[in-house]
CSV table of C-alpha atoms in Angstrom, one decimal:
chain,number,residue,atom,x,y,z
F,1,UNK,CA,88.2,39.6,8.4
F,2,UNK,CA,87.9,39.8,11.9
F,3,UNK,CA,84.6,41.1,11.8
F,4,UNK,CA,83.3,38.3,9.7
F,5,UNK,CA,85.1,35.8,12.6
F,6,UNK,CA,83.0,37.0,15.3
F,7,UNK,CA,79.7,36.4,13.4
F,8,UNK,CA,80.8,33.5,12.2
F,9,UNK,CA,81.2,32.3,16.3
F,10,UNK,CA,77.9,34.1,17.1
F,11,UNK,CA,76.4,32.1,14.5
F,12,UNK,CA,78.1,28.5,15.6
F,13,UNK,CA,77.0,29.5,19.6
F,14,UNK,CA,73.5,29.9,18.4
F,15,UNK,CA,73.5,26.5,16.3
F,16,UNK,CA,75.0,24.9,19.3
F,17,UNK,CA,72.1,26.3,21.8
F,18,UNK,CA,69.5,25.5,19.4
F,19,UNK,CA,70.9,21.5,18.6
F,20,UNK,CA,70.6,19.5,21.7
F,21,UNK,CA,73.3,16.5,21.7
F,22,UNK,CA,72.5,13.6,23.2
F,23,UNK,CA,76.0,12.0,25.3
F,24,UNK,CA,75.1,9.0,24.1
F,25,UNK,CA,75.7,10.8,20.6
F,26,UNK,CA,79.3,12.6,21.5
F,27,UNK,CA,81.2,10.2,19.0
F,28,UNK,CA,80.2,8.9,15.2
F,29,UNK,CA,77.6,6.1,15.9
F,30,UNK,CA,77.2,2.6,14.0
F,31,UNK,CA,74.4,0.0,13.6
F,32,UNK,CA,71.3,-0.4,15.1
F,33,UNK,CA,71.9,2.7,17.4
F,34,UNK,CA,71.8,5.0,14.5
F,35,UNK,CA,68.6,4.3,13.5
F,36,UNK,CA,67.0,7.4,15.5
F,37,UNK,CA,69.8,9.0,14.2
F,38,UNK,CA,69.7,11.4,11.6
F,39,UNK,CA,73.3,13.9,10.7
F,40,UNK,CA,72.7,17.3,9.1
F,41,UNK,CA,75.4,19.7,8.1
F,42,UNK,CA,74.9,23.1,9.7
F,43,UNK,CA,77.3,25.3,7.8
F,44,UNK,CA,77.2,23.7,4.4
F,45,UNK,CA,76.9,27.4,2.7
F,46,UNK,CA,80.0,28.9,4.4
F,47,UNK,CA,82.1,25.7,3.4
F,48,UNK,CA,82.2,24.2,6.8
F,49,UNK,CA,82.8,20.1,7.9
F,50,UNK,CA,80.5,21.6,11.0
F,51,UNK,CA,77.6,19.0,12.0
F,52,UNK,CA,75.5,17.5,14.5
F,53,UNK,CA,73.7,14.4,15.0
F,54,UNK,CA,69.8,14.7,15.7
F,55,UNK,CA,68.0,12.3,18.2
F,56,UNK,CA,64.6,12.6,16.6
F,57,UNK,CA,63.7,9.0,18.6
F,58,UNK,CA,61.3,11.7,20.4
F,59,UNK,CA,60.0,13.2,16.9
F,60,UNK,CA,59.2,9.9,15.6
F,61,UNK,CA,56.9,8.5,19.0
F,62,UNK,CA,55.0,11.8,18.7
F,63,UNK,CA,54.7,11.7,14.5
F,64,UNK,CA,53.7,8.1,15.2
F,65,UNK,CA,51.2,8.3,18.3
F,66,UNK,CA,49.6,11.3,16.1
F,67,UNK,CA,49.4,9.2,13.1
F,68,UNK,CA,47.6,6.6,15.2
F,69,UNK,CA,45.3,9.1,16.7
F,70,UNK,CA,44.1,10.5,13.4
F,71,UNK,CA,43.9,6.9,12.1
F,72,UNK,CA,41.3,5.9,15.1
F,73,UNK,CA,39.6,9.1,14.1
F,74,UNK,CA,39.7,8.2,10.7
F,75,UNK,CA,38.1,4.9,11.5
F,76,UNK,CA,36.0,5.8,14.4
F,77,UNK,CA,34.2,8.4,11.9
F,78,UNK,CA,34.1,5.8,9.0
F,79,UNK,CA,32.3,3.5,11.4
F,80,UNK,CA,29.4,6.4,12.6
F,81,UNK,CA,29.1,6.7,9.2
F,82,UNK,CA,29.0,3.7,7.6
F,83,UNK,CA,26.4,2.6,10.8
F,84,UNK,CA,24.4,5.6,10.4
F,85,UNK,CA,24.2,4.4,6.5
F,86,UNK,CA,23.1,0.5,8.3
F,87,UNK,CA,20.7,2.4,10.2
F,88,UNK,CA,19.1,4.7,7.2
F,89,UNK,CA,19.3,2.1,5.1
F,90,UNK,CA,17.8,-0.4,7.1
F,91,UNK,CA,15.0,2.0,8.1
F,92,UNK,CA,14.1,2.1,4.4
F,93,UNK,CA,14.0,-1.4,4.0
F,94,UNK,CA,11.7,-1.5,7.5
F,95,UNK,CA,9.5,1.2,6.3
F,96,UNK,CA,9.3,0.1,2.7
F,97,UNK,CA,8.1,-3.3,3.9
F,98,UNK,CA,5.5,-1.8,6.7
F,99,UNK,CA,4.3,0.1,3.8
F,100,UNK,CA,3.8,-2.5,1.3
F,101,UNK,CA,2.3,-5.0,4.0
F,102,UNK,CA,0.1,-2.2,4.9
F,103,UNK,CA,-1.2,-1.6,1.3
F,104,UNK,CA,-1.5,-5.3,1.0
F,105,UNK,CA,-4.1,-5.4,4.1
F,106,UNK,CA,-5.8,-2.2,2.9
F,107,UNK,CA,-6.8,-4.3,-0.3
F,108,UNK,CA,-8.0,-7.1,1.4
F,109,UNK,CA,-10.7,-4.5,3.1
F,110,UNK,CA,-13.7,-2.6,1.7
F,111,UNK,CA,-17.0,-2.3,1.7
F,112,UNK,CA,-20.1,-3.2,-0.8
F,113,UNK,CA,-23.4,-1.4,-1.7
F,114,UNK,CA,-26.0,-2.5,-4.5
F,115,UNK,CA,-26.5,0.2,-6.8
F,116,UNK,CA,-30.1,0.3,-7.7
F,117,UNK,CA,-31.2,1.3,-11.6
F,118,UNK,CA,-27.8,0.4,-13.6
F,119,UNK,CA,-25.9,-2.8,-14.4
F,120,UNK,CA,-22.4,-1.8,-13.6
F,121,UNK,CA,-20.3,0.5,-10.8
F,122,UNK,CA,-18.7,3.8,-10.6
F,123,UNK,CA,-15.5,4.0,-12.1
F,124,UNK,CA,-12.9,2.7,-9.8
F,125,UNK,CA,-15.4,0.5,-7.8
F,126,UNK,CA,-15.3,-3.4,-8.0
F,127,UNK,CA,-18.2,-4.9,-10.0
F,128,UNK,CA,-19.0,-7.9,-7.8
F,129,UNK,CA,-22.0,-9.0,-10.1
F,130,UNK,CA,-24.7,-7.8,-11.9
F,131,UNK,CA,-28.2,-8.8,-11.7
F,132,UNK,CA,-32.3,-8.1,-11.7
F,133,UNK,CA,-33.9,-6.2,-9.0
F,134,UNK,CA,-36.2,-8.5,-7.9
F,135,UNK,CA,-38.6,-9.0,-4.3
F,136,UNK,CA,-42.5,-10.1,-2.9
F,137,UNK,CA,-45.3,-9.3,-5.1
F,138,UNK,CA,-46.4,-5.8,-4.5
F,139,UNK,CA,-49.8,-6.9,-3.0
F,140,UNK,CA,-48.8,-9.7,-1.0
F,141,UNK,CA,-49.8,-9.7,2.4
F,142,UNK,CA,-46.6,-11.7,3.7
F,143,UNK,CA,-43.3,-12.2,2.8
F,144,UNK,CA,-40.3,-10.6,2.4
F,145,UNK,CA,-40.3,-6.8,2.4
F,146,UNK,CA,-36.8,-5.8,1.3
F,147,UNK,CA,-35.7,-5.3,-2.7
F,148,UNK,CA,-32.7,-8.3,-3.6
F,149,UNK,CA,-30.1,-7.7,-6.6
F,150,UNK,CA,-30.5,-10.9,-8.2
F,151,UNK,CA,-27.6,-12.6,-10.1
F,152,UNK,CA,-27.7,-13.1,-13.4
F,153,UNK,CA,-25.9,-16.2,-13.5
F,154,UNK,CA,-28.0,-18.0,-10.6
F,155,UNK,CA,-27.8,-21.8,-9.2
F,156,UNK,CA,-31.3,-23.1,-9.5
F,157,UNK,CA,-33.0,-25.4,-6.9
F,158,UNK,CA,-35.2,-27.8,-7.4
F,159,UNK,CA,-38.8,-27.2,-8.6
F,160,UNK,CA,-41.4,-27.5,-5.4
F,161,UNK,CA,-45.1,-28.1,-5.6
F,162,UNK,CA,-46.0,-26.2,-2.6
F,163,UNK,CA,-47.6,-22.7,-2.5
F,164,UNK,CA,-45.6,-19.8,-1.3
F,165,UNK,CA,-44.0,-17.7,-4.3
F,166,UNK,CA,-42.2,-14.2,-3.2
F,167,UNK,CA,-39.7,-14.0,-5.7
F,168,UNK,CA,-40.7,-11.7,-8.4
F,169,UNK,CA,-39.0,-9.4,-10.3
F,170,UNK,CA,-38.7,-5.4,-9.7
F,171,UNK,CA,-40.1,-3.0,-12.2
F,172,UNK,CA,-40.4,0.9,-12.4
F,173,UNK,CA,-42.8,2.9,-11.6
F,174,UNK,CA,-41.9,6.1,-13.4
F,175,UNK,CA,-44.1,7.7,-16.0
F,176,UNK,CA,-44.4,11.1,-17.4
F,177,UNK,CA,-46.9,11.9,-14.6
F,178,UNK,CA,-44.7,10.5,-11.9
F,179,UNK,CA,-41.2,10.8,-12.9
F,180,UNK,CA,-38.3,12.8,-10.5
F,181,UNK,CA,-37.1,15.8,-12.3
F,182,UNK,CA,-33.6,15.3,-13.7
F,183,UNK,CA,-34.0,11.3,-14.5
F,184,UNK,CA,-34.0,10.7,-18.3
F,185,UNK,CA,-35.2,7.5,-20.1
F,186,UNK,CA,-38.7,5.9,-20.6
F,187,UNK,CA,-38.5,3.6,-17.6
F,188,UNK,CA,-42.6,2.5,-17.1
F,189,UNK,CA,-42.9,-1.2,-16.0
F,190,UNK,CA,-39.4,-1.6,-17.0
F,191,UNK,CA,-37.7,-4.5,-15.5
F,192,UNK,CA,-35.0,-2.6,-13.1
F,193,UNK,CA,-30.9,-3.8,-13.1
F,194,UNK,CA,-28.6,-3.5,-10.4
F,195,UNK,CA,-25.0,-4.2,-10.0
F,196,UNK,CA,-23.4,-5.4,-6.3
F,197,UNK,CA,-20.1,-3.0,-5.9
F,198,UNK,CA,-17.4,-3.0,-4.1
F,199,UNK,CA,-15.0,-0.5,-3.0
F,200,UNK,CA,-11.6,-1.0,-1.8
F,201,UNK,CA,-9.9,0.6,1.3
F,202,UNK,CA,-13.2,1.8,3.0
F,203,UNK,CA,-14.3,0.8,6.1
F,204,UNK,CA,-17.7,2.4,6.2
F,205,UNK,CA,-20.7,3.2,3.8
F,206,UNK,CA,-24.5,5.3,4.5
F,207,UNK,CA,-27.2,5.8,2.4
F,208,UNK,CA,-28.0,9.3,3.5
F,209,UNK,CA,-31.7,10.5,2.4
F,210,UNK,CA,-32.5,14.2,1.7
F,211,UNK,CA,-29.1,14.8,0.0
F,212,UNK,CA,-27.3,14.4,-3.1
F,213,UNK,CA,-24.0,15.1,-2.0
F,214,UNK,CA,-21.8,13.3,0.9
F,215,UNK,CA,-20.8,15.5,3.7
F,216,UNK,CA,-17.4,16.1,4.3
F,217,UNK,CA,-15.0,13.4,4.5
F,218,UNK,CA,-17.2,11.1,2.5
F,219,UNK,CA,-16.6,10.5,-0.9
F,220,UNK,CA,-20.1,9.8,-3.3
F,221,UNK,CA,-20.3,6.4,-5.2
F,222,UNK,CA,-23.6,7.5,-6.7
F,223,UNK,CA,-26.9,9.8,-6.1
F,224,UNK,CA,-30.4,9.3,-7.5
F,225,UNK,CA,-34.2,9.6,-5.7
F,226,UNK,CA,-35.2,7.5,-3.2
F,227,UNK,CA,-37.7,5.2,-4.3
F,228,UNK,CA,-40.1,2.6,-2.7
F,229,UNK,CA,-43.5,0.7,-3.0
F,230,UNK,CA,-46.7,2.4,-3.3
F,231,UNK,CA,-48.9,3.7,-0.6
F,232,UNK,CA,-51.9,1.8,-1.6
F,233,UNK,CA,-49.7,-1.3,-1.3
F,234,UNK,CA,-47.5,-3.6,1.0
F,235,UNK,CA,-44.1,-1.9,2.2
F,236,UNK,CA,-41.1,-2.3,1.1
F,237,UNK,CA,-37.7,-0.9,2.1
F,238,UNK,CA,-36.2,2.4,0.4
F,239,UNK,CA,-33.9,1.9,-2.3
F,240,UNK,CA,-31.4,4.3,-3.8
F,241,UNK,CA,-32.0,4.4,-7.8
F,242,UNK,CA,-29.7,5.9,-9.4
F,243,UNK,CA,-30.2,9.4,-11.0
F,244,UNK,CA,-29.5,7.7,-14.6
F,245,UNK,CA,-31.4,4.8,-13.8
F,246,UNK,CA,-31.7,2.2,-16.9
F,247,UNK,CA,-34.0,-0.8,-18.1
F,248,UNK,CA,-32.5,-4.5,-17.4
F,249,UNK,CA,-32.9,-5.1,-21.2
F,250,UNK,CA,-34.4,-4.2,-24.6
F,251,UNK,CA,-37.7,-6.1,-24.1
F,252,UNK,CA,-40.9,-3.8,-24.3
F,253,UNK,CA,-42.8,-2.7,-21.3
F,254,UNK,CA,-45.2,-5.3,-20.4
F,255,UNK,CA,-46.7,-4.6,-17.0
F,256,UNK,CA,-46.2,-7.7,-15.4
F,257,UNK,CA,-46.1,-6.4,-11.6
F,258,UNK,CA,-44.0,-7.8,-9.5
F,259,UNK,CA,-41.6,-6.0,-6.5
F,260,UNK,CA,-42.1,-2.2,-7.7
F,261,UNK,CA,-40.0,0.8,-7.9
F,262,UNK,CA,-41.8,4.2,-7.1
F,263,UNK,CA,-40.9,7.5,-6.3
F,264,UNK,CA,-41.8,8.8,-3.2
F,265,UNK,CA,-41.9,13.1,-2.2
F,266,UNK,CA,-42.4,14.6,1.3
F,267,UNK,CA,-45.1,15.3,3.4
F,268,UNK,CA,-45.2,18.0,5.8
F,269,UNK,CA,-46.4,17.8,9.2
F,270,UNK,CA,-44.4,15.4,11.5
F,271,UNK,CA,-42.0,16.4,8.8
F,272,UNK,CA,-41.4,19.7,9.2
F,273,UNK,CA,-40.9,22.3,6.4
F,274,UNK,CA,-38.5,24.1,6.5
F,275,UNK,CA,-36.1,22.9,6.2
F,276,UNK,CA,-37.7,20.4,3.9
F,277,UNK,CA,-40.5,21.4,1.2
F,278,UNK,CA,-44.2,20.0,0.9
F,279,UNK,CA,-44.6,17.4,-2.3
F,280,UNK,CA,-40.6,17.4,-3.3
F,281,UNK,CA,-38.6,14.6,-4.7
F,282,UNK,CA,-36.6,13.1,-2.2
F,283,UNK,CA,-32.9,12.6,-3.3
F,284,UNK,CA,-30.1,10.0,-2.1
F,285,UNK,CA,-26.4,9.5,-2.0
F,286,UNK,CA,-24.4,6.7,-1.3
F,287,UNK,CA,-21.3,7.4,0.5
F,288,UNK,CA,-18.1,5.7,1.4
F,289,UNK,CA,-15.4,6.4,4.1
């Protein structure tokens, strides 16, 4: 018994160095001065009326300025992100819109070509009209030398009574015995179509001579054999006929002159062979960037 005593004092002298007790706290408190105040039995298990009254005033400032603390974490973080999600966000809508406005512009620019020997363009291209080749009479010694795509659907002027006609139409010059390898169809003094094109979102387009492909970069609306008036005749500009050149219509050949269409080859000389060869077609491309 007296053994169980002594631990029971060690244990009470522990408990009482462990608990610190306030003097304000000596005697049973009432009201608002309890309010910090929190009483806890220490030796409930041996049966004892032994307590003490905890100050946890102390305890509760620290709980609460931690609480706080996390909380302005808490919202600090929820603000970067919700900020960051502004920002992203907003971003999108910025480069969404720089996008579309620059897609918008890109449509409004392109470039056009005439695409000698057919009625319509390559696919993807913007058939601007479609028309008859047309120019001077081949033996005129004045006059307009350059080939025009002629609109079908022209607005006529008035009729004049003075002399000075130079609009004819175009028609081919390409028989058996002068015909570009690799173009099909009986074209011989058929009238010749052509078709204005227009591509969308390029900024630049060559007729390049000698080829029939673009060099690099360049992407190829069509390729035929360059073609032009006769030696024996007045000149004309080059023009790119297309390598499946057609007639304007079904009528039958008739031989009626006009702006002509023939194939041309090389000459060597001035021109020097290699890298080209004596008495070739000549090819063309018509490229885009």
């Amino acid at each position: 018994m007296a053994q169980n005593v002594s631990w029971i004092n060690i244990g009470v002298c522990c408990m009482l160095l462990t608990v610190r007790f306030p003097p304000s706290l000596a005697s049973e408190c009432n009201g608002d001065s309890c309010r910090d105040v929190i009483t806890m039995p220490l030796l409930d298990d041996m049966k004892a009326s032994l307590k003490a009254d905890l100050d946890v005033t102390n305890m509760n400032n620290h709980l609460k300025a931690y609480i706080e603390q996390q909380i302005q974490k808490g919202f600090e973080t929820a603000m970067n992100d919700i900020m960051r999600q502004l920002i992203d966000n907003k971003l999108e809508v910025v480069n969404a819109t720089i996008e579309a406005t620059i897609i918008e512009e890109l449509e409004r620019y392109g470039v056009t070509y005439v695409r000698w020997g057919r009625k319509g363009c390559p696919d993807g291209a913007e058939l601007v009209y479609t028309g008859q080749a047309g120019g001077n009479y081949y033996n005129h010694k004045g006059g307009g030398a350059n080939y025009l795509c002629l609109p079908n659907d022209p607005e006529i002027g008035e009729p004049q009574s003075y002399e000075n006609s130079q609009l004819y139409g175009a028609e081919y010059q390409v028989f058996s015995n002068r015909k570009p390898h690799g173009m099909s169809g009986i074209l011989g003094d058929r009238e010749v179509p052509c078709g204005v094109c227009r591509r969308k979102r390029r900024s630049s387009v060559i007729t390049i001579p000698g080829r029939k492909t673009c060099y690099k970069d360049w992407n190829a609306e069509y390729n035929g054999y360059l073609m032009a008036g006769d030696i024996r005749y007045k000149r004309t500009d080059y023009a790119c006929v297309d390598v499946n050149a057609e007639p304007f219509d079904n009528k039958s050949a008739s031989d009626e002159n006009g702006a002509l269409f023939y194939p041309i080859r090389t000459s060597c000389g001035s021109l020097r062979c290699p890298p080209y060869k004596a008495d070739a077609d000549v090819f063309c491309v018509v490229c885009t960037k």
